[in-house]
Structures are given as C-alpha cells and as structure tokens.
Amino acid sequence: MTSELCTHVVVPGTFDPVTLGHMDVIHRARKIFPQVTVAVAESRRKHGTGTEFTLEERVDMLRGALQDDGLTEGIEVVPFSGLLVEFCKEHGAGGVVKGLRATTDFEYELQQADLNTYMAPDLESIFVMSNPKYGYVSSSIVREIAAMGGDVDFLVPPNVAKRLRAHYA
Ligand code: PNS
C-alpha cells in the first residue's frame, strides 16, 4: 500500500470513435490531475468484433479533437495493447479515470476495476459521473446513426463528425 500523491492518471478506452462524452471525461480528469494520458486500446475483442476505425485513425481523431479544444497541455494520447495495469506501470500513472453514465455502466466498470485492483493493488480506479448532457452518448450509437446517414454533430467533436461523413460516404 502506498500513500503517494497521485498526479498522473490514465483515461483508457477504445474511442471508436471519441465522443463528446469522452471529451468531457478527459477534460474533467485534467481539471483534477496535472498529467493525463489518454490510452487508446488497440482492439476490442468483445463479442468477437474488432473496431470500426483503425488504431491510428482513433488516435488521430482524439489528438485532433483535443487540439481543436485547446486541450493539449498536460494531456497526451498514446496507443496501447496488452494489459491496462502494465501500461499504467510503464507510464508511472497512479490511477485510471473513467466516466460512469448510468447504472448500466456500473457492473462492467466495477468488474474491470476489481480485476485491475487484484493485478495492481496500488492503482486507483477513479470514476467521474457523466455530464447529464452526454448520458446517452456512446460510440456504438454514433456509429449506428452515422452509418445510416444521420447527423452526429451533436454527439462528437467537429473533426470526428467530418471523418465519419467521409468514412460512411
Ligand atoms: O472504451 P471501453 O471499451 O470501455 O474501454 C475498455 C478498456 C480498453 C479500458 C478495457 O477493455 C481495457 O482496459 N483493456 C485492456 C486489457 C485489460 O487490461 N484487460 C483487463 C481489465 S478488465
């Protein structure tokens, strides 16, 4: 057990693609901690599916969105594969910050947080409650609407909306 002050946190995710909800969580993590690393997971194996966007595209969209919002100081976007706890150890981060939208997120997030605690007892799992404005926003909803030609400007940063239009054109 360590009582070292936590100054560097990781905001992990698949970001397929990054949404305004993710941006809100990153922004709030940066308000609390001086150093934030946004860790973009290589691939989501859930249900045997891959991602819609490549790792490079997802990293690029995140960097573009942060740049456009002037959110660059103390924030870095880094791709990763493998275990999140190992990534945090390698980067010297003391905590993981994630957003919680609704009770539906809770069970999944608790399971991941518990597993991470077993593997890395000193790594803190920190949750911020989603801004109610973005409680319904998810990457899968964004992909679904965009794939059907719907407008997603109210769900994602402008550079992402542009990229989605080109992707599904
Ligand atoms: O955006 P998501 O899908 O909620 O992100 C999930 C992510 C990437 C944070 C999670 O799947 C993860 O930590 N993956 C890395 C592999 C790992 O460490 N697995 C064990 C923790 S359950």
PDB file of C-alpha atoms and ligand atoms in Angstrom:
ATOM      1  CA  MET A   1       0.000   0.000   0.000  1.00  0.00           C
ATOM      2  CA  THR A   2       1.310   3.455  -0.922  1.00  0.00           C
ATOM      3  CA  SER A   3       0.007   6.866   0.083  1.00  0.00           C
ATOM      4  CA  GLU A   4       1.957   8.670  -2.632  1.00  0.00           C
ATOM      5  CA  LEU A   5       0.100  11.637  -4.125  1.00  0.00           C
ATOM      6  CA  CYS A   6      -1.495  10.744  -7.451  1.00  0.00           C
ATOM      7  CA  THR A   7      -0.596  13.347 -10.083  1.00  0.00           C
ATOM      8  CA  HIS A   8      -0.726  11.304 -13.267  1.00  0.00           C
ATOM      9  CA  VAL A   9      -3.789   9.377 -14.401  1.00  0.00           C
ATOM     10  CA  VAL A  10      -4.734   7.357 -17.443  1.00  0.00           C
ATOM     11  CA  VAL A  11      -8.083   7.742 -19.221  1.00  0.00           C
ATOM     12  CA  PRO A  12      -8.363   4.460 -21.166  1.00  0.00           C
ATOM     13  CA  GLY A  13     -10.823   3.438 -23.828  1.00  0.00           C
ATOM     14  CA  THR A  14     -11.456   2.124 -27.284  1.00  0.00           C
ATOM     15  CA  PHE A  15     -12.619   5.529 -28.566  1.00  0.00           C
ATOM     16  CA  ASP A  16     -14.233   4.055 -31.683  1.00  0.00           C
ATOM     17  CA  PRO A  17     -14.717   6.993 -32.255  1.00  0.00           C
ATOM     18  CA  VAL A  18     -14.198   9.549 -29.478  1.00  0.00           C
ATOM     19  CA  THR A  19     -17.488  11.216 -28.448  1.00  0.00           C
ATOM     20  CA  LEU A  20     -18.365  14.439 -26.631  1.00  0.00           C
ATOM     21  CA  GLY A  21     -18.932  12.249 -23.563  1.00  0.00           C
ATOM     22  CA  HIS A  22     -15.322  11.024 -23.710  1.00  0.00           C
ATOM     23  CA  MET A  23     -14.091  14.577 -24.247  1.00  0.00           C
ATOM     24  CA  ASP A  24     -15.973  15.680 -21.132  1.00  0.00           C
ATOM     25  CA  VAL A  25     -14.348  12.923 -19.043  1.00  0.00           C
ATOM     26  CA  ILE A  26     -10.844  13.768 -20.366  1.00  0.00           C
ATOM     27  CA  HIS A  27     -11.406  17.454 -19.688  1.00  0.00           C
ATOM     28  CA  ARG A  28     -12.594  16.778 -16.146  1.00  0.00           C
ATOM     29  CA  ALA A  29      -9.727  14.364 -15.439  1.00  0.00           C
ATOM     30  CA  ARG A  30      -7.324  17.132 -16.495  1.00  0.00           C
ATOM     31  CA  LYS A  31      -9.080  19.602 -14.190  1.00  0.00           C
ATOM     32  CA  ILE A  32      -8.347  17.291 -11.250  1.00  0.00           C
ATOM     33  CA  PHE A  33      -4.908  15.916 -12.196  1.00  0.00           C
ATOM     34  CA  PRO A  34      -1.924  17.762 -13.736  1.00  0.00           C
ATOM     35  CA  GLN A  35      -0.966  14.915 -16.050  1.00  0.00           C
ATOM     36  CA  VAL A  36      -3.408  12.866 -18.100  1.00  0.00           C
ATOM     37  CA  THR A  37      -2.551  10.120 -20.562  1.00  0.00           C
ATOM     38  CA  VAL A  38      -5.375   9.066 -22.846  1.00  0.00           C
ATOM     39  CA  ALA A  39      -4.694   5.397 -23.596  1.00  0.00           C
ATOM     40  CA  VAL A  40      -6.278   4.126 -26.803  1.00  0.00           C
ATOM     41  CA  ALA A  41      -6.738   0.347 -26.734  1.00  0.00           C
ATOM     42  CA  GLU A  42      -5.638  -1.466 -29.867  1.00  0.00           C
ATOM     43  CA  SER A  43      -8.738  -3.535 -30.255  1.00  0.00           C
ATOM     44  CA  ARG A  44     -11.896  -4.553 -28.526  1.00  0.00           C
ATOM     45  CA  ARG A  45     -12.395  -8.297 -28.643  1.00  0.00           C
ATOM     46  CA  LYS A  46     -15.826  -8.065 -27.034  1.00  0.00           C
ATOM     47  CA  HIS A  47     -18.327 -10.267 -28.905  1.00  0.00           C
ATOM     48  CA  GLY A  48     -15.518 -11.192 -31.307  1.00  0.00           C
ATOM     49  CA  THR A  49     -15.771  -7.910 -33.160  1.00  0.00           C
ATOM     50  CA  GLY A  50     -12.956  -5.577 -33.999  1.00  0.00           C
ATOM     51  CA  THR A  51     -13.152  -1.807 -34.204  1.00  0.00           C
ATOM     52  CA  GLU A  52     -14.689   0.263 -36.983  1.00  0.00           C
ATOM     53  CA  PHE A  53     -11.688   2.586 -37.077  1.00  0.00           C
ATOM     54  CA  THR A  54      -8.026   1.575 -37.035  1.00  0.00           C
ATOM     55  CA  LEU A  55      -5.916   2.360 -34.006  1.00  0.00           C
ATOM     56  CA  GLU A  56      -4.130   5.076 -35.974  1.00  0.00           C
ATOM     57  CA  GLU A  57      -7.436   6.682 -37.004  1.00  0.00           C
ATOM     58  CA  ARG A  58      -8.789   6.608 -33.456  1.00  0.00           C
ATOM     59  CA  VAL A  59      -5.607   8.178 -32.056  1.00  0.00           C
ATOM     60  CA  ASP A  60      -5.645  10.773 -34.819  1.00  0.00           C
ATOM     61  CA  MET A  61      -9.289  11.729 -34.184  1.00  0.00           C
ATOM     62  CA  LEU A  62      -8.592  12.122 -30.451  1.00  0.00           C
ATOM     63  CA  ARG A  63      -5.492  14.250 -30.994  1.00  0.00           C
ATOM     64  CA  GLY A  64      -7.372  16.428 -33.488  1.00  0.00           C
ATOM     65  CA  ALA A  65     -10.331  16.900 -31.134  1.00  0.00           C
ATOM     66  CA  LEU A  66      -8.105  17.818 -28.178  1.00  0.00           C
ATOM     67  CA  GLN A  67      -6.107  20.205 -30.355  1.00  0.00           C
ATOM     68  CA  ASP A  68      -9.300  21.900 -31.593  1.00  0.00           C
ATOM     69  CA  ASP A  69     -10.478  22.311 -27.970  1.00  0.00           C
ATOM     70  CA  GLY A  70      -7.098  23.731 -26.920  1.00  0.00           C
ATOM     71  CA  LEU A  71      -6.714  20.779 -24.547  1.00  0.00           C
ATOM     72  CA  THR A  72      -3.093  19.849 -25.090  1.00  0.00           C
ATOM     73  CA  GLU A  73      -1.194  20.975 -22.007  1.00  0.00           C
ATOM     74  CA  GLY A  74      -0.679  18.055 -19.658  1.00  0.00           C
ATOM     75  CA  ILE A  75      -2.574  15.682 -21.955  1.00  0.00           C
ATOM     76  CA  GLU A  76      -1.019  13.025 -24.135  1.00  0.00           C
ATOM     77  CA  VAL A  77      -2.713  10.465 -26.395  1.00  0.00           C
ATOM     78  CA  VAL A  78      -0.918   7.107 -26.522  1.00  0.00           C
ATOM     79  CA  PRO A  79      -1.964   3.860 -28.268  1.00  0.00           C
ATOM     80  CA  PHE A  80      -1.642   0.647 -26.277  1.00  0.00           C
ATOM     81  CA  SER A  81      -2.130  -3.079 -26.454  1.00  0.00           C
ATOM     82  CA  GLY A  82      -1.982  -5.581 -23.617  1.00  0.00           C
ATOM     83  CA  LEU A  83      -2.985  -5.058 -20.029  1.00  0.00           C
ATOM     84  CA  LEU A  84      -4.029  -1.623 -18.822  1.00  0.00           C
ATOM     85  CA  VAL A  85      -2.300  -2.165 -15.464  1.00  0.00           C
ATOM     86  CA  GLU A  86       1.014  -2.785 -17.281  1.00  0.00           C
ATOM     87  CA  PHE A  87       0.514   0.353 -19.368  1.00  0.00           C
ATOM     88  CA  CYS A  88      -0.084   2.392 -16.195  1.00  0.00           C
ATOM     89  CA  LYS A  89       3.009   0.913 -14.552  1.00  0.00           C
ATOM     90  CA  GLU A  90       5.196   1.632 -17.594  1.00  0.00           C
ATOM     91  CA  HIS A  91       3.955   5.224 -17.726  1.00  0.00           C
ATOM     92  CA  GLY A  92       4.149   5.816 -13.980  1.00  0.00           C
ATOM     93  CA  ALA A  93       0.428   6.604 -13.648  1.00  0.00           C
ATOM     94  CA  GLY A  94      -1.172   6.189 -10.220  1.00  0.00           C
ATOM     95  CA  GLY A  95      -4.789   5.984 -11.310  1.00  0.00           C
ATOM     96  CA  VAL A  96      -7.318   5.213 -14.005  1.00  0.00           C
ATOM     97  CA  VAL A  97     -10.162   7.652 -14.646  1.00  0.00           C
ATOM     98  CA  LYS A  98     -13.371   6.532 -16.344  1.00  0.00           C
ATOM     99  CA  GLY A  99     -16.796   8.072 -16.825  1.00  0.00           C
ATOM    100  CA  LEU A 100     -19.986   6.500 -15.494  1.00  0.00           C
ATOM    101  CA  ARG A 101     -23.128   7.273 -17.450  1.00  0.00           C
ATOM    102  CA  ALA A 102     -25.767   5.162 -15.801  1.00  0.00           C
ATOM    103  CA  THR A 103     -26.219   2.148 -13.574  1.00  0.00           C
ATOM    104  CA  THR A 104     -25.821   0.044 -16.721  1.00  0.00           C
ATOM    105  CA  ASP A 105     -22.150   1.080 -16.867  1.00  0.00           C
ATOM    106  CA  PHE A 106     -21.580   0.290 -13.225  1.00  0.00           C
ATOM    107  CA  GLU A 107     -21.394  -3.503 -13.293  1.00  0.00           C
ATOM    108  CA  TYR A 108     -18.999  -3.622 -16.233  1.00  0.00           C
ATOM    109  CA  GLU A 109     -16.791  -0.896 -14.786  1.00  0.00           C
ATOM    110  CA  LEU A 110     -16.790  -2.445 -11.311  1.00  0.00           C
ATOM    111  CA  GLN A 111     -15.694  -5.780 -12.783  1.00  0.00           C
ATOM    112  CA  GLN A 112     -12.805  -4.148 -14.627  1.00  0.00           C
ATOM    113  CA  ALA A 113     -11.834  -2.027 -11.621  1.00  0.00           C
ATOM    114  CA  ASP A 114     -11.875  -5.101  -9.344  1.00  0.00           C
ATOM    115  CA  LEU A 115      -9.705  -7.098 -11.737  1.00  0.00           C
ATOM    116  CA  ASN A 116      -7.266  -4.218 -12.093  1.00  0.00           C
ATOM    117  CA  THR A 117      -7.080  -3.915  -8.295  1.00  0.00           C
ATOM    118  CA  TYR A 118      -6.238  -7.617  -7.990  1.00  0.00           C
ATOM    119  CA  MET A 119      -3.469  -7.223 -10.565  1.00  0.00           C
ATOM    120  CA  ALA A 120      -2.189  -3.841  -9.350  1.00  0.00           C
ATOM    121  CA  PRO A 121      -3.360  -3.080  -5.780  1.00  0.00           C
ATOM    122  CA  ASP A 122      -1.780   0.402  -5.751  1.00  0.00           C
ATOM    123  CA  LEU A 123      -3.509   1.567  -8.920  1.00  0.00           C
ATOM    124  CA  GLU A 124      -6.539   3.715  -8.085  1.00  0.00           C
ATOM    125  CA  SER A 125      -9.774   3.393 -10.085  1.00  0.00           C
ATOM    126  CA  ILE A 126     -11.444   6.806 -10.178  1.00  0.00           C
ATOM    127  CA  PHE A 127     -14.897   7.456 -11.635  1.00  0.00           C
ATOM    128  CA  VAL A 128     -16.455  10.719 -12.702  1.00  0.00           C
ATOM    129  CA  MET A 129     -20.201  10.910 -13.199  1.00  0.00           C
ATOM    130  CA  SER A 130     -21.096  11.735 -16.765  1.00  0.00           C
ATOM    131  CA  ASN A 131     -22.416  15.159 -17.521  1.00  0.00           C
ATOM    132  CA  PRO A 132     -26.202  14.545 -17.918  1.00  0.00           C
ATOM    133  CA  LYS A 133     -25.893  16.208 -21.350  1.00  0.00           C
ATOM    134  CA  TYR A 134     -23.918  13.176 -22.535  1.00  0.00           C
ATOM    135  CA  GLY A 135     -25.592  10.426 -20.545  1.00  0.00           C
ATOM    136  CA  TYR A 136     -26.995   8.816 -23.705  1.00  0.00           C
ATOM    137  CA  VAL A 137     -23.907   9.224 -25.892  1.00  0.00           C
ATOM    138  CA  SER A 138     -21.897   6.137 -26.856  1.00  0.00           C
ATOM    139  CA  SER A 139     -19.528   5.288 -29.685  1.00  0.00           C
ATOM    140  CA  SER A 140     -21.834   2.496 -30.867  1.00  0.00           C
ATOM    141  CA  ILE A 141     -24.829   4.868 -31.096  1.00  0.00           C
ATOM    142  CA  VAL A 142     -22.658   7.327 -33.013  1.00  0.00           C
ATOM    143  CA  ARG A 143     -21.555   4.625 -35.471  1.00  0.00           C
ATOM    144  CA  GLU A 144     -25.109   3.426 -35.954  1.00  0.00           C
ATOM    145  CA  ILE A 145     -26.529   6.873 -36.711  1.00  0.00           C
ATOM    146  CA  ALA A 146     -23.586   7.851 -38.938  1.00  0.00           C
ATOM    147  CA  ALA A 147     -23.755   4.580 -40.890  1.00  0.00           C
ATOM    148  CA  MET A 148     -27.397   5.352 -41.705  1.00  0.00           C
ATOM    149  CA  GLY A 149     -26.509   8.816 -42.919  1.00  0.00           C
ATOM    150  CA  GLY A 150     -27.783  10.632 -39.808  1.00  0.00           C
ATOM    151  CA  ASP A 151     -26.319  13.807 -38.398  1.00  0.00           C
ATOM    152  CA  VAL A 152     -23.952  13.187 -35.458  1.00  0.00           C
ATOM    153  CA  ASP A 153     -22.700  16.740 -34.972  1.00  0.00           C
ATOM    154  CA  PHE A 154     -24.367  16.931 -31.551  1.00  0.00           C
ATOM    155  CA  LEU A 155     -22.631  13.751 -30.356  1.00  0.00           C
ATOM    156  CA  VAL A 156     -18.996  14.087 -31.459  1.00  0.00           C
ATOM    157  CA  PRO A 157     -16.317  16.771 -31.917  1.00  0.00           C
ATOM    158  CA  PRO A 158     -16.410  18.533 -35.343  1.00  0.00           C
ATOM    159  CA  ASN A 159     -13.296  16.784 -36.731  1.00  0.00           C
ATOM    160  CA  VAL A 160     -14.846  13.407 -35.849  1.00  0.00           C
ATOM    161  CA  ALA A 161     -18.181  14.278 -37.489  1.00  0.00           C
ATOM    162  CA  LYS A 162     -16.251  15.169 -40.640  1.00  0.00           C
ATOM    163  CA  ARG A 163     -14.282  11.914 -40.530  1.00  0.00           C
ATOM    164  CA  LEU A 164     -17.493   9.901 -40.000  1.00  0.00           C
ATOM    165  CA  ARG A 165     -19.150  11.501 -43.010  1.00  0.00           C
ATOM    166  CA  ALA A 166     -16.169  10.560 -45.182  1.00  0.00           C
ATOM    167  CA  HIS A 167     -15.992   7.058 -43.689  1.00  0.00           C
ATOM    168  CA  TYR A 168     -19.628   6.202 -44.330  1.00  0.00           C
ATOM    169  CA  ALA A 169     -19.980   8.109 -47.631  1.00  0.00           C
TER     170      ALA A 169
HETATM  171  O1  PNS B   1     -13.971   2.162 -24.211  1.00  0.00           O
HETATM  172  P1  PNS B   1     -14.066   0.874 -23.437  1.00  0.00           P
HETATM  173  O2  PNS B   1     -14.470  -0.247 -24.340  1.00  0.00           O
HETATM  174  O3  PNS B   1     -14.921   0.977 -22.219  1.00  0.00           O
HETATM  175  O4  PNS B   1     -12.573   0.561 -22.932  1.00  0.00           O
HETATM  176  C1  PNS B   1     -12.291  -0.663 -22.305  1.00  0.00           C
HETATM  177  C2  PNS B   1     -10.792  -0.755 -21.989  1.00  0.00           C
HETATM  178  C3  PNS B   1      -9.979  -0.590 -23.257  1.00  0.00           C
HETATM  179  C4  PNS B   1     -10.427   0.327 -21.000  1.00  0.00           C
HETATM  180  C5  PNS B   1     -10.579  -2.157 -21.354  1.00  0.00           C
HETATM  181  O5  PNS B   1     -11.083  -3.130 -22.187  1.00  0.00           O
HETATM  182  C6  PNS B   1      -9.116  -2.443 -21.049  1.00  0.00           C
HETATM  183  O6  PNS B   1      -8.609  -1.997 -20.048  1.00  0.00           O
HETATM  184  N1  PNS B   1      -8.458  -3.199 -21.958  1.00  0.00           N
HETATM  185  C7  PNS B   1      -7.074  -3.560 -21.825  1.00  0.00           C
HETATM  186  C8  PNS B   1      -6.928  -5.030 -21.451  1.00  0.00           C
HETATM  187  C9  PNS B   1      -7.010  -5.228 -19.961  1.00  0.00           C
HETATM  188  O7  PNS B   1      -6.262  -4.675 -19.190  1.00  0.00           O
HETATM  189  N2  PNS B   1      -7.969  -6.069 -19.530  1.00  0.00           N
HETATM  190  C10 PNS B   1      -8.169  -6.360 -18.138  1.00  0.00           C
HETATM  191  C11 PNS B   1      -9.021  -5.315 -17.458  1.00  0.00           C
HETATM  192  S1  PNS B   1     -10.632  -5.934 -17.350  1.00  0.00           S
END
